[in-house]
Coordinates of C-alpha atoms and ligand atoms in Angstrom, one line a residue:
M903 CA 33.6 -19.5 41.2
D904 CA 30.5 -21.5 41.9
E905 CA 29.4 -24.2 39.4
D906 CA 26.4 -22.3 38.0
K907 CA 28.4 -19.2 37.3
A908 CA 31.2 -21.2 35.7
R909 CA 28.7 -23.1 33.5
D910 CA 27.2 -19.7 32.4
A911 CA 30.6 -18.3 31.6
I912 CA 31.3 -21.3 29.3
Q913 CA 27.9 -21.0 27.6
D914 CA 29.1 -17.8 26.1
P915 CA 32.3 -18.0 24.0
P916 CA 32.8 -14.6 22.5
T917 CA 32.5 -14.4 18.8
D918 CA 33.3 -10.7 18.5
A919 CA 37.1 -10.4 18.9
P920 CA 38.8 -10.2 15.5
P921 CA 42.3 -11.5 15.1
R922 CA 44.7 -9.0 16.7
T923 CA 48.1 -10.3 15.8
Q924 CA 49.9 -12.1 13.0
I925 CA 50.3 -14.9 15.4
R926 CA 46.6 -15.7 15.5
E927 CA 46.6 -16.4 11.8
S928 CA 49.0 -19.4 12.3
L929 CA 47.5 -20.7 15.5
P930 CA 46.0 -24.1 15.8
A931 CA 42.4 -24.4 17.1
L932 CA 43.6 -25.3 20.6
V933 CA 47.0 -24.5 22.2
L934 CA 47.9 -26.0 25.6
V935 CA 50.1 -23.4 27.3
S936 CA 52.2 -24.1 30.3
T937 CA 52.3 -21.3 32.9
P938 CA 54.5 -20.7 36.0
I939 CA 54.3 -22.9 39.1
G940 CA 55.2 -20.1 41.5
N941 CA 57.5 -17.6 39.8
L942 CA 55.6 -15.3 37.4
Q943 CA 58.8 -14.7 35.4
D944 CA 58.7 -18.3 34.2
L945 CA 56.2 -17.6 31.5
S946 CA 58.0 -17.9 28.2
D947 CA 57.9 -15.3 25.5
R948 CA 56.0 -17.6 23.1
A949 CA 53.5 -18.4 25.8
R950 CA 52.8 -14.7 26.2
D951 CA 52.5 -14.2 22.5
V952 CA 50.1 -17.1 22.1
L953 CA 48.0 -16.0 25.1
S954 CA 47.8 -12.5 23.6
G955 CA 46.9 -13.9 20.2
V956 CA 44.1 -16.3 20.8
N957 CA 40.4 -15.3 20.9
V958 CA 39.8 -16.9 24.3
I959 CA 41.9 -18.3 27.2
L960 CA 40.3 -21.2 29.0
C961 CA 41.5 -21.3 32.6
E962 CA 40.6 -23.2 35.7
D963 CA 39.9 -20.2 37.9
T964 CA 39.6 -16.8 36.2
R965 CA 40.7 -14.9 39.4
T966 CA 43.9 -17.0 39.8
S967 CA 44.9 -16.6 36.1
A968 CA 44.1 -12.9 36.2
V969 CA 47.1 -12.3 38.4
L970 CA 49.5 -13.9 35.9
L971 CA 47.8 -12.4 32.8
R972 CA 47.8 -8.9 34.3
A973 CA 51.5 -9.2 35.2
H974 CA 52.2 -9.9 31.6
G975 CA 49.8 -7.3 30.1
I976 CA 47.6 -10.0 28.5
T977 CA 44.1 -8.7 28.2
Q978 CA 42.4 -11.6 26.3
K979 CA 39.0 -12.8 27.5
C980 CA 39.4 -15.6 30.0
I981 CA 36.6 -18.1 30.8
A982 CA 36.5 -20.9 33.3
L983 CA 36.9 -24.5 32.3
H984 CA 37.2 -27.0 35.2
E985 CA 36.3 -30.5 36.1
H986 CA 32.7 -29.6 36.9
N987 CA 31.9 -27.9 33.6
E988 CA 34.4 -29.4 31.1
E989 CA 32.1 -32.2 29.8
A990 CA 29.1 -29.9 29.3
A991 CA 31.2 -27.2 27.6
L992 CA 32.7 -29.5 24.9
P993 CA 30.0 -29.2 22.2
R994 CA 30.1 -25.4 22.3
L995 CA 33.9 -25.2 22.5
V996 CA 34.4 -27.6 19.6
G997 CA 31.7 -25.7 17.6
A998 CA 33.5 -22.4 18.2
M999 CA 36.8 -24.0 17.2
R1000 CA 35.2 -25.3 14.0
E1001 CA 34.0 -21.8 13.2
G1002 CA 37.6 -20.5 13.5
Q1003 CA 37.9 -19.3 17.0
R1004 CA 41.3 -20.0 18.5
F1005 CA 41.6 -21.1 22.2
A1006 CA 44.4 -21.4 24.6
L1007 CA 44.1 -23.7 27.6
I1008 CA 46.0 -22.9 30.8
S1009 CA 45.6 -24.2 34.4
D1010 CA 46.1 -22.5 37.7
A1011 CA 49.8 -23.5 37.5
G1012 CA 52.1 -25.5 35.4
T1013 CA 51.2 -27.8 32.5
P1014 CA 47.5 -28.2 31.8
L1015 CA 46.1 -31.7 32.0
V1016 CA 48.8 -32.9 34.4
S1017 CA 46.7 -33.5 37.5
D1018 CA 44.6 -30.6 36.0
P1019 CA 41.5 -30.3 33.7
G1020 CA 41.7 -30.4 29.9
Y1021 CA 42.0 -34.1 28.9
R1022 CA 38.4 -34.3 27.7
L1023 CA 38.7 -31.1 25.7
V1024 CA 41.9 -32.4 24.0
R1025 CA 40.2 -35.7 23.2
A1026 CA 37.2 -33.9 21.8
A1027 CA 39.3 -31.6 19.7
I1028 CA 41.3 -34.5 18.3
E1029 CA 38.2 -36.5 17.6
A1030 CA 36.7 -33.5 15.8
G1031 CA 39.8 -33.4 13.6
L1032 CA 40.9 -30.0 14.9
S1033 CA 44.6 -29.0 15.3
V1034 CA 46.0 -29.1 18.8
S1035 CA 49.4 -27.8 19.8
G1036 CA 51.3 -26.8 22.9
V1037 CA 53.7 -24.3 24.4
P1038 CA 55.8 -26.3 26.9
G1039 CA 57.0 -24.9 30.1
P1040 CA 56.9 -25.4 33.9
N1041 CA 55.8 -28.6 35.5
A1042 CA 56.2 -29.4 39.2
A1043 CA 56.7 -33.2 38.7
V1044 CA 59.5 -32.9 36.2
L1045 CA 61.3 -30.1 38.1
A1046 CA 61.1 -32.2 41.3
L1047 CA 62.4 -35.3 39.5
T1048 CA 65.4 -33.4 38.2
L1049 CA 66.2 -31.9 41.6
S1050 CA 65.7 -35.1 43.6
G1051 CA 69.0 -36.6 42.8
L1052 CA 67.2 -39.9 42.0
P1053 CA 67.4 -41.7 38.6
P1054 CA 65.5 -39.6 36.1
Q1055 CA 64.3 -42.4 33.9
P1056 CA 62.3 -44.4 33.7
F1057 CA 60.0 -42.5 36.0
L1058 CA 56.3 -43.1 36.8
F1059 CA 54.1 -40.1 37.6
S1060 CA 51.1 -41.1 39.6
G1061 CA 49.8 -37.6 40.5
F1062 CA 47.7 -37.5 43.7
V1063 CA 47.1 -40.9 45.4
P1064 CA 43.7 -41.3 47.3
P1065 CA 43.6 -39.2 50.5
K1066 CA 42.3 -41.9 52.8
S1067 CA 44.9 -44.3 54.3
G1068 CA 43.3 -47.6 53.2
A1069 CA 42.9 -46.5 49.6
R1070 CA 46.3 -44.8 49.6
R1071 CA 48.0 -48.0 50.8
A1072 CA 46.2 -50.0 48.2
A1073 CA 47.3 -47.6 45.5
L1074 CA 50.9 -47.7 46.7
A1075 CA 50.7 -51.5 47.0
K1076 CA 49.6 -51.7 43.4
L1077 CA 52.7 -49.8 42.4
R1078 CA 54.8 -52.1 44.5
G1079 CA 53.1 -55.1 42.9
A1080 CA 54.1 -53.7 39.5
E1081 CA 57.7 -53.5 40.8
L1082 CA 57.5 -57.2 41.7
S1083 CA 56.5 -57.8 38.1
G1084 CA 59.6 -55.9 36.8
L1085 CA 58.8 -52.2 36.9
N1086 CA 62.0 -50.4 38.0
A1087 CA 61.0 -46.7 37.9
T1088 CA 61.5 -43.7 40.1
H1089 CA 58.1 -42.7 41.4
V1090 CA 56.7 -39.1 41.4
F1091 CA 53.6 -38.1 43.5
Y1092 CA 51.8 -34.9 44.2
E1093 CA 50.7 -34.6 47.8
A1094 CA 48.9 -32.0 50.0
P1095 CA 51.0 -30.6 52.9
H1096 CA 48.5 -31.8 55.6
R1097 CA 48.8 -35.4 54.3
L1098 CA 52.5 -35.5 53.7
G1099 CA 53.4 -37.2 57.1
E1100 CA 50.8 -40.0 56.6
F1101 CA 51.8 -40.4 52.9
L1102 CA 55.5 -40.9 53.8
H1103 CA 54.6 -43.3 56.6
D1104 CA 52.5 -45.4 54.2
A1105 CA 55.1 -45.2 51.5
E1106 CA 57.7 -46.4 53.9
A1107 CA 55.5 -49.3 55.0
V1108 CA 54.9 -50.4 51.4
F1109 CA 58.2 -49.6 49.6
G1110 CA 60.5 -50.2 52.5
P1111 CA 63.9 -48.4 52.9
R1112 CA 64.3 -46.3 49.8
P1113 CA 66.0 -42.9 49.0
A1114 CA 63.4 -40.2 48.4
A1115 CA 63.0 -36.4 48.2
V1116 CA 60.3 -34.0 49.3
C1117 CA 60.3 -31.0 47.0
R1118 CA 58.4 -28.0 48.4
E1119 CA 57.5 -24.6 47.0
L1120 CA 59.5 -25.0 43.8
T1121 CA 60.5 -21.8 42.1
K1122 CA 59.2 -19.8 45.1
H1123 CA 60.9 -17.9 47.9
F1124 CA 60.8 -20.8 50.3
E1125 CA 61.8 -23.5 47.8
E1126 CA 63.2 -26.6 49.6
V1127 CA 64.4 -30.0 48.5
R1128 CA 64.8 -32.4 51.5
R1129 CA 66.5 -35.7 50.6
G1130 CA 66.7 -38.8 52.7
T1131 CA 65.3 -42.3 53.2
L1132 CA 61.6 -42.6 53.4
A1133 CA 61.9 -43.4 57.1
E1134 CA 64.0 -40.2 57.7
L1135 CA 61.6 -38.1 55.8
A1136 CA 58.6 -39.7 57.5
A1137 CA 60.1 -39.0 60.9
H1138 CA 60.9 -35.4 60.0
Y1139 CA 57.4 -34.6 58.7
A1140 CA 55.8 -36.4 61.7
A1141 CA 57.6 -33.8 63.9
V1142 CA 57.4 -30.7 61.6
A1143 CA 54.2 -29.6 59.8
A1144 CA 54.8 -29.2 56.1
R1145 CA 53.6 -26.1 54.3
G1146 CA 53.1 -25.2 50.7
E1147 CA 53.0 -27.2 47.5
I1148 CA 54.7 -30.6 47.5
V1149 CA 56.1 -33.2 45.2
V1150 CA 57.4 -36.5 46.6
V1151 CA 60.0 -38.4 44.6
I1152 CA 60.8 -42.0 45.6
G1153 CA 63.7 -44.0 44.2
P1154 CA 63.2 -47.2 42.2
A1155 CA 63.3 -50.7 43.7
D1156 CA 66.7 -52.0 44.3
D1157 CA 67.2 -54.9 41.8
S1158 CA 68.0 -57.2 44.7
E1159 CA 64.9 -56.3 46.7
A1160 CA 62.5 -58.8 45.1
G1161 CA 64.7 -61.7 45.7
A1162 CA 65.5 -60.6 49.3
E1163 CA 61.9 -60.4 50.3
S1164 CA 60.3 -63.6 51.5
L1165 CA 57.5 -65.1 49.4
D1166 CA 55.0 -64.2 52.0
E1167 CA 56.1 -60.5 52.2
S1168 CA 56.0 -60.1 48.5
L1169 CA 52.5 -61.7 48.3
R1170 CA 51.2 -59.6 51.1
I1171 CA 52.3 -56.4 49.4
A1172 CA 50.9 -57.5 46.0
L1173 CA 47.6 -58.7 47.6
A1174 CA 47.0 -55.3 49.1
G1175 CA 46.5 -53.9 45.6
M1176 CA 45.7 -56.8 43.3
S1177 CA 43.5 -59.9 42.9
V1178 CA 44.8 -63.2 44.2
K1179 CA 45.4 -64.3 40.6
D1180 CA 47.2 -61.2 39.5
A1181 CA 49.3 -61.0 42.7
A1182 CA 50.3 -64.7 42.3
A1183 CA 51.3 -64.1 38.7
A1184 CA 53.3 -61.0 39.5
V1185 CA 55.2 -62.6 42.4
A1186 CA 55.8 -65.8 40.5
A1187 CA 57.3 -63.7 37.6
A1188 CA 59.4 -61.7 40.0
T1189 CA 60.7 -64.6 42.1
G1190 CA 60.9 -67.3 39.5
L1191 CA 59.1 -69.6 41.8
P1192 CA 56.6 -72.1 40.4
K1193 CA 53.2 -70.5 39.6
K1194 CA 51.2 -73.3 41.3
Q1195 CA 53.2 -72.9 44.5
V1196 CA 52.8 -69.1 44.6
Y1197 CA 49.1 -69.3 43.7
K1198 CA 48.4 -71.8 46.5
R1199 CA 50.2 -69.6 49.1
A1200 CA 48.4 -66.5 47.8
L1201 CA 45.1 -68.3 48.3
E1202 CA 46.1 -69.2 51.9
L1203 CA 47.2 -65.7 52.7
A1204 CA 44.0 -64.2 51.3
G1205 CA 42.1 -66.7 53.5
Q1206 CA 40.8 -68.6 50.5
G1207 CA 43.1 -71.6 50.7
Ligands
SAM1644 N1 49.6 -28.9 36.4 C1 50.5 -28.7 37.5 C2 51.9 -29.0 37.0 O1 52.2 -29.0 35.8 O2 52.8 -29.3 37.9 C3 50.1 -29.5 38.7 C4 48.7 -29.1 39.2 S1 48.2 -30.0 40.6 C5 46.5 -29.5 40.7 C6 48.9 -29.1 41.9 C7 50.0 -29.9 42.7 O3 51.2 -29.8 41.9 C8 50.3 -29.3 44.0 O4 49.4 -29.8 45.0 C9 51.7 -29.9 44.2 O5 51.6 -31.2 44.6 C10 52.3 -29.7 42.8 N2 52.9 -28.4 42.7 C11 52.4 -27.4 42.0 N3 53.3 -26.3 42.1 C12 54.3 -26.7 42.9 C13 55.4 -26.1 43.4 N4 55.7 -24.8 43.1 N5 56.3 -26.8 44.2 C14 56.0 -28.1 44.5 N6 54.9 -28.7 44.1 C15 54.0 -28.0 43.3

């Protein structure tokens, strides 16, 4: 849907539909409803009831959601809310909620807000003192985490990293810098299939030898979980083009890693994503070396010493 059409659609929240079910009486102003990530049967009974009970379903793309809603016999009015019109739509949506309209928010797949639109709407509803609730359900990140065979907690979900290699390496280096400061979490990323090979290559360069998993097409016919080291997975996807939707899970830093790395290696990784001051502080904390010594070396490596 083009931006203008989407904006028009959102200008016009319907006020006609009277409550159809008992459920509507007890619904909060806004319900975040998780929908399937590939298998249409993964819509819960409560999700179906809530979607059938609200006045309006807000969705990213009306055509995509129509497939799911039709399959479950849900006929509620659906209007588009996406990153291009969300901000502009807030006053009207909050106004309609204040007048008693009940809304459900869904995304194209999975849990709304998770690498999907809706955060600004939730903030606006909370700030307006409106009730917000949710129907939990599918989420690709959590399913991948549980299937990866890697430690499930703590985990750090970073969604999509930047698509260009320089910015991607900087984003990964920032996470590595956080590990040098003590973060010890399994990492979860979303990635597009045509960038998977490059992503794994950069991840291997930044994180070093780590166990990881590439989880593809979860809940769908061609579901696959490929486990291996980052180097093995990078080599595989350098040779084989990946297809479909993908979550990458990377194991946490080995506790002994920080100590095993030389000061220069640790600093170089930290400097790729942090200021000299922050990088020096992180590495000093992780290695126990004197701050002054680490800062001096960081300045030298950054060409400022
Ligand atoms: N809100 C969704 C959720 O709760 O998982 C995520 C939306 S995000 C725009 C879409 C990305 O999620 C895809 O590019 C992919 O990285 C991941 N994803 C969604 N469905 C997936 C699936 N069935 N298998 C693997 N990854 C999936």
